[in-house]
PDB file of C-alpha atoms in Angstrom:
ATOM      1  CA  MET I 209      -0.096  -0.037  -0.044  1.00 48.00           C
ATOM      2  CA  ARG I 210       2.795   2.371   0.891  1.00 49.00           C
ATOM      3  CA  ALA I 211       4.496   1.698  -2.469  1.00 50.00           C
ATOM      4  CA  LEU I 212       1.347   2.389  -4.359  1.00 49.00           C
ATOM      5  CA  MET I 213       0.824   5.711  -2.415  1.00 49.00           C
ATOM      6  CA  LEU I 214       4.496   6.778  -3.272  1.00 49.00           C
ATOM      7  CA  ALA I 215       4.007   5.697  -6.967  1.00 49.00           C
ATOM      8  CA  LEU I 216       0.784   7.816  -7.124  1.00 49.00           C
ATOM      9  CA  VAL I 217       2.492  10.864  -5.456  1.00 51.00           C
ATOM     10  CA  VAL I 218       5.379  10.858  -7.734  1.00 48.00           C
ATOM     11  CA  ALA I 219       3.094  10.324 -10.715  1.00 48.00           C
ATOM     12  CA  THR I 220       1.369  13.583  -9.803  1.00 47.00           C
ATOM     13  CA  ALA I 221       4.574  15.326 -10.422  1.00 45.00           C
ATOM     14  CA  LEU I 222       5.829  13.813 -13.642  1.00 41.00           C
ATOM     15  CA  PRO I 223       3.213  14.808 -16.223  1.00 40.00           C
ATOM     16  CA  VAL I 224       3.374  18.450 -15.583  1.00 40.00           C
ATOM     17  CA  VAL I 225       6.215  19.307 -17.983  1.00 38.00           C
ATOM     18  CA  ALA I 226       4.774  17.016 -20.837  1.00 38.00           C
ATOM     19  CA  CYS I 227       1.420  18.756 -20.855  1.00 43.00           C
ATOM     20  CA  GLN I 228       3.209  22.240 -20.657  1.00 41.00           C
ATOM     21  CA  LYS I 229       5.502  21.126 -23.689  1.00 41.00           C
ATOM     22  CA  GLN I 230       2.370  20.757 -25.837  1.00 40.00           C
ATOM     23  CA  GLU I 231       1.334  24.225 -24.946  1.00 41.00           C
ATOM     24  CA  ASP I 232       4.811  25.500 -25.709  1.00 41.00           C
ATOM     25  CA  GLU I 233       4.775  23.752 -29.215  1.00 41.00           C
ATOM     26  CA  GLY I 234       2.059  26.095 -30.548  1.00 39.00           C
ATOM     27  CA  ALA I 235      -1.032  25.838 -28.443  1.00 38.00           C
ATOM     28  CA  ARG I 236      -2.176  28.939 -26.605  1.00 41.00           C
ATOM     29  CA  VAL I 237      -0.392  29.606 -23.252  1.00 43.00           C
ATOM     30  CA  LEU I 238      -3.150  30.393 -20.765  1.00 54.00           C
ATOM     31  CA  PRO I 239      -2.535  33.256 -18.306  1.00 66.00           C
ATOM     32  CA  THR I 240      -2.519  31.441 -14.985  1.00 77.00           C
ATOM     33  CA  PRO I 241      -1.375  32.475 -11.473  1.00 84.00           C
ATOM     34  CA  ALA I 242       2.304  32.079 -10.888  1.00 89.00           C
ATOM     35  CA  ARG I 243       3.359  30.510  -7.732  1.00 93.00           C
ATOM     36  CA  LYS I 244       5.681  32.456  -5.421  1.00 96.00           C
ATOM     37  CA  PRO I 245       9.408  31.242  -6.048  1.00 97.00           C
ATOM     38  CA  GLY I 246      10.807  29.367  -3.148  1.00 97.00           C
ATOM     39  CA  MET I 247       9.941  26.084  -1.177  1.00 97.00           C
ATOM     40  CA  TRP I 248       6.458  24.635  -1.551  1.00 96.00           C
ATOM     41  CA  ARG I 249       5.379  21.873   0.825  1.00 96.00           C
ATOM     42  CA  GLN I 250       2.820  19.633  -0.920  1.00 93.00           C
ATOM     43  CA  VAL I 251       0.600  17.133   0.803  1.00 93.00           C
ATOM     44  CA  THR I 252      -1.157  14.722  -1.574  1.00 91.00           C
ATOM     45  CA  THR I 253      -4.327  12.799  -0.405  1.00 94.00           C
ATOM     46  CA  VAL I 254      -5.776  10.031  -2.399  1.00 92.00           C
ATOM     47  CA  GLU I 255      -9.300   8.839  -1.362  1.00 91.00           C
ATOM     48  CA  GLY I 256      -9.072   5.553   0.118  1.00 86.00           C
ATOM     49  CA  LEU I 257      -5.261   5.546   0.541  1.00 86.00           C
ATOM     50  CA  GLY I 258      -4.951   8.450   2.774  1.00 90.00           C
ATOM     51  CA  ALA I 259      -2.370  11.281   2.900  1.00 92.00           C
ATOM     52  CA  ALA I 260       1.151  10.679   1.656  1.00 90.00           C
ATOM     53  CA  PRO I 261       3.963  12.205   3.613  1.00 92.00           C
ATOM     54  CA  PRO I 262       4.693  15.888   2.751  1.00 93.00           C
ATOM     55  CA  MET I 263       7.061  16.586  -0.127  1.00 92.00           C
ATOM     56  CA  ASP I 264       9.055  19.936  -0.553  1.00 95.00           C
ATOM     57  CA  MET I 265       9.436  21.245  -4.039  1.00 94.00           C
ATOM     58  CA  CYS I 266      11.879  24.189  -5.006  1.00 96.00           C
ATOM     59  CA  LEU I 267      10.544  26.571  -7.732  1.00 94.00           C
ATOM     60  CA  ASP I 268      11.837  29.604  -9.407  1.00 94.00           C
ATOM     61  CA  LYS I 269       9.932  31.612 -11.989  1.00 91.00           C
ATOM     62  CA  ALA I 270      11.238  29.549 -15.059  1.00 88.00           C
ATOM     63  CA  THR I 271      10.638  26.159 -13.231  1.00 88.00           C
ATOM     64  CA  ASP I 272       7.253  27.331 -12.186  1.00 86.00           C
ATOM     65  CA  ASN I 273       6.445  27.934 -15.968  1.00 80.00           C
ATOM     66  CA  LYS I 274       7.343  24.395 -16.678  1.00 79.00           C
ATOM     67  CA  LEU I 275       5.684  22.697 -13.740  1.00 79.00           C
ATOM     68  CA  ALA I 276       2.152  23.895 -14.275  1.00 69.00           C
ATOM     69  CA  TRP I 277       0.043  23.315 -11.169  1.00 74.00           C
ATOM     70  CA  TRP I 278      -3.161  22.402 -13.110  1.00 62.00           C
ATOM     71  CA  ALA I 279      -1.643  19.392 -14.870  1.00 50.00           C
ATOM     72  CA  GLN I 280      -0.401  17.658 -11.857  1.00 42.00           C
ATOM     73  CA  GLN I 281      -2.389  14.439 -12.070  1.00 36.00           C
ATOM     74  CA  GLY I 282      -2.050  11.504 -14.518  1.00 34.00           C
ATOM     75  CA  VAL I 283       0.815   9.885 -16.071  1.00 36.00           C
ATOM     76  CA  ARG I 284       3.922  11.072 -17.932  1.00 38.00           C
ATOM     77  CA  GLY I 285       3.224  11.612 -21.559  1.00 43.00           C
ATOM     78  CA  GLY I 286       1.601  13.948 -24.229  1.00 61.00           C
ATOM     79  CA  CYS I 287      -1.601  15.682 -23.512  1.00 78.00           C
ATOM     80  CA  ALA I 288      -4.288  15.745 -26.212  1.00 80.00           C
ATOM     81  CA  ARG I 289      -6.296  18.010 -24.149  1.00 82.00           C
ATOM     82  CA  ASN I 290      -5.244  20.514 -21.483  1.00 81.00           C
ATOM     83  CA  ASP I 291      -8.077  23.035 -20.741  1.00 84.00           C
ATOM     84  CA  ILE I 292      -8.137  25.687 -18.078  1.00 86.00           C
ATOM     85  CA  LYS I 293     -10.164  28.668 -17.177  1.00 91.00           C
ATOM     86  CA  GLN I 294     -10.722  30.965 -14.310  1.00 92.00           C
ATOM     87  CA  ASN I 295     -14.067  31.294 -12.834  1.00 93.00           C
ATOM     88  CA  ALA I 296     -15.930  34.362 -11.612  1.00 94.00           C
ATOM     89  CA  ASP I 297     -15.153  33.416  -7.918  1.00 95.00           C
ATOM     90  CA  GLY I 298     -11.348  33.395  -8.712  1.00 92.00           C
ATOM     91  CA  SER I 299     -11.032  29.608  -8.635  1.00 94.00           C
ATOM     92  CA  TRP I 300      -9.615  27.683 -11.636  1.00 94.00           C
ATOM     93  CA  THR I 301     -11.314  24.790 -13.434  1.00 93.00           C
ATOM     94  CA  PHE I 302      -9.043  22.389 -15.463  1.00 90.00           C
ATOM     95  CA  ALA I 303      -9.360  19.168 -17.517  1.00 90.00           C
ATOM     96  CA  SER I 304      -6.633  17.153 -19.176  1.00 87.00           C
ATOM     97  CA  VAL I 305      -6.340  13.931 -21.263  1.00 89.00           C
ATOM     98  CA  CYS I 306      -2.763  12.684 -21.214  1.00 85.00           C
ATOM     99  CA  GLU I 307      -1.338   9.521 -22.786  1.00 84.00           C
ATOM    100  CA  ALA I 308       2.084   7.976 -22.185  1.00 80.00           C
ATOM    101  CA  PRO I 309       3.924   5.352 -24.356  1.00 79.00           C
ATOM    102  CA  GLY I 310       2.469   1.964 -23.916  1.00 85.00           C
ATOM    103  CA  GLY I 311      -1.111   3.201 -23.853  1.00 88.00           C
ATOM    104  CA  ILE I 312      -1.232   4.562 -20.350  1.00 90.00           C
ATOM    105  CA  LYS I 313      -4.058   7.182 -20.381  1.00 90.00           C
ATOM    106  CA  THR I 314      -5.192   9.514 -17.687  1.00 88.00           C
ATOM    107  CA  ILE I 315      -8.232  11.736 -17.775  1.00 91.00           C
ATOM    108  CA  THR I 316      -8.246  14.453 -14.925  1.00 90.00           C
ATOM    109  CA  GLU I 317     -10.895  17.168 -14.137  1.00 94.00           C
ATOM    110  CA  GLY I 318     -10.746  19.483 -11.249  1.00 94.00           C
ATOM    111  CA  THR I 319     -10.495  22.851  -9.551  1.00 95.00           C
ATOM    112  CA  ALA I 320      -7.802  24.908  -7.856  1.00 94.00           C
ATOM    113  CA  THR I 321      -8.289  27.644  -5.154  1.00 96.00           C
ATOM    114  CA  GLY I 322      -5.947  29.828  -3.237  1.00 96.00           C
ATOM    115  CA  ASP I 323      -3.669  32.807  -3.835  1.00 95.00           C
ATOM    116  CA  PHE I 324      -0.670  30.872  -5.170  1.00 95.00           C
ATOM    117  CA  GLN I 325       1.521  33.122  -3.118  1.00 96.00           C
ATOM    118  CA  SER I 326       1.073  31.611   0.288  1.00 98.00           C
ATOM    119  CA  SER I 327      -1.101  28.450  -0.500  1.00 97.00           C
ATOM    120  CA  TYR I 328      -3.278  26.868  -3.028  1.00 96.00           C
ATOM    121  CA  LYS I 329      -5.480  23.692  -3.086  1.00 96.00           C
ATOM    122  CA  VAL I 330      -6.172  21.291  -6.027  1.00 94.00           C
ATOM    123  CA  SER I 331      -9.065  18.899  -5.936  1.00 95.00           C
ATOM    124  CA  ALA I 332      -9.237  16.577  -8.827  1.00 93.00           C
ATOM    125  CA  VAL I 333     -10.895  13.349 -10.109  1.00 95.00           C
ATOM    126  CA  SER I 334      -8.274  11.312 -12.091  1.00 91.00           C
ATOM    127  CA  THR I 335      -8.979   8.192 -14.014  1.00 93.00           C
ATOM    128  CA  THR I 336      -6.034   6.057 -15.364  1.00 92.00           C
ATOM    129  CA  THR I 337      -6.250   3.160 -17.733  1.00 95.00           C
ATOM    130  CA  GLY I 338      -3.535   0.901 -19.264  1.00 95.00           C
ATOM    131  CA  ALA I 339      -0.933   1.042 -16.531  1.00 91.00           C
ATOM    132  CA  PRO I 340       1.048  -2.033 -16.256  1.00 92.00           C
ATOM    133  CA  ASN I 341       0.877  -1.812 -12.386  1.00 88.00           C
ATOM    134  CA  LEU I 342      -2.882  -2.761 -12.238  1.00 89.00           C
ATOM    135  CA  GLU I 343      -3.204  -0.884  -8.850  1.00 87.00           C
ATOM    136  CA  MET I 344      -2.330   2.294 -10.588  1.00 86.00           C
ATOM    137  CA  ASN I 345      -5.522   1.963 -12.854  1.00 92.00           C
ATOM    138  CA  GLY I 346      -8.889   3.284 -11.748  1.00 93.00           C
ATOM    139  CA  LYS I 347     -10.667   6.458 -10.641  1.00 95.00           C
ATOM    140  CA  ARG I 348      -9.398   8.430  -7.728  1.00 94.00           C
ATOM    141  CA  ASN I 349     -10.232  11.456  -6.001  1.00 96.00           C
ATOM    142  CA  VAL I 350      -6.967  13.408  -5.389  1.00 93.00           C
ATOM    143  CA  THR I 351      -6.392  16.518  -3.237  1.00 94.00           C
ATOM    144  CA  ILE I 352      -3.125  18.419  -3.312  1.00 93.00           C
ATOM    145  CA  GLU I 353      -2.525  21.143  -0.732  1.00 95.00           C
ATOM    146  CA  SER I 354       0.484  23.254  -1.192  1.00 95.00           C
ATOM    147  CA  THR I 355       1.873  25.870   1.266  1.00 97.00           C
ATOM    148  CA  TRP I 356       4.716  28.212   0.722  1.00 98.00           C
ATOM    149  CA  VAL I 357       7.236  27.512   3.478  1.00 97.00           C
ATOM    150  CA  GLY I 358      10.091  29.899   2.628  1.00 97.00           C
ATOM    151  CA  GLU I 359      13.339  30.081   0.560  1.00 97.00           C
ATOM    152  CA  CYS I 360      14.674  26.914  -1.088  1.00 96.00           C
ATOM    153  CA  THR I 361      17.391  25.153   0.936  1.00 93.00           C
ATOM    154  CA  GLY I 362      20.957  25.272  -0.216  1.00 93.00           C
ATOM    155  CA  ASP I 363      20.800  21.594  -1.274  1.00 95.00           C
ATOM    156  CA  MET I 364      17.998  22.082  -3.797  1.00 96.00           C
ATOM    157  CA  ARG I 365      17.768  23.266  -7.178  1.00 95.00           C
ATOM    158  CA  PRO I 366      14.617  24.609  -8.967  1.00 94.00           C
ATOM    159  CA  GLY I 367      12.640  21.498 -10.008  1.00 92.00           C
ATOM    160  CA  ASP I 368      13.891  19.354  -7.060  1.00 94.00           C
ATOM    161  CA  ILE I 369      11.398  17.553  -4.906  1.00 94.00           C
ATOM    162  CA  ARG I 370      12.393  16.065  -1.626  1.00 94.00           C
ATOM    163  CA  LEU I 371      10.864  12.756  -1.378  1.00 89.00           C
ATOM    164  CA  PRO I 372       9.647  11.510   2.021  1.00 84.00           C
ATOM    165  CA  ASP I 373      12.690   9.353   2.263  1.00 88.00           C
ATOM    166  CA  GLY I 374      14.933  12.473   1.984  1.00 90.00           C
ATOM    167  CA  ASN I 375      16.214  11.746  -1.571  1.00 93.00           C
ATOM    168  CA  LEU I 376      16.095  14.484  -4.083  1.00 94.00           C
ATOM    169  CA  LEU I 377      14.287  14.097  -7.495  1.00 93.00           C
ATOM    170  CA  ASN I 378      14.358  16.715 -10.235  1.00 91.00           C
ATOM    171  CA  VAL I 379      11.195  16.515 -12.005  1.00 86.00           C
ATOM    172  CA  VAL I 380      12.176  18.768 -14.911  1.00 83.00           C
ATOM    173  CA  GLU I 381      15.046  16.673 -15.693  1.00 84.00           C
ATOM    174  CA  LEU I 382      13.186  13.350 -15.421  1.00 80.00           C
ATOM    175  CA  SER I 383      10.698  14.656 -17.972  1.00 71.00           C
ATOM    176  CA  GLY I 384      13.254  15.709 -20.449  1.00 68.00           C
ATOM    177  CA  GLY I 385      12.332  19.473 -19.951  1.00 64.00           C
TER     178      GLY I 385
END
C-alpha cells in the first residue's frame, strides 16, 4: 500500500512538463497565476489511500512556468487536451487527457483555489487506464494542498522535490524538460 501511495504521489509530479510542452509547441499559453518562488510543501491525499508524507518542491520563475500546477495528475506523456479557465469566484477549473507510451491514459478534471503566493489547493478526479501496475488503474479523488514555506534550501535546485525518504528528484530533468 505504501509503495502504491508513493508511486501515485510521484506520478502527480511527472506529467506536468509534458502537458506544458504541448502548449509551448504552438497551443495557446493560458495566463494562470504564478506560484511564489521558493519552497512549497505539498501534501497529496488519495481517497481510500490517505495522505502521503509531505514533499518539498523548490521553484523559481522559470521552473514554475514548466511545472504547471493544473496538470499535476495523471501519467507522464503527451496531453491531447489541457483546458483551463478562471471562474468568476477566482477559482480555476481544469481538464486534461494525457497519454504515455504503452497506452497509459489519464483523464483528469478538477478545480484549484488559493492565492498561489502563500497556498493553494487542487481537488481533482483522475482516471487512469492501461497502466502495467494494475493498482495504478482506476478512478481516484486526489487533493493536493500546497503551502509556501520559505526560500529553497541550499541543497535543492529549482525543480527538485524532496521525497519522504529524503532523496531529491528533479522532475524537470526526469521529464526531459
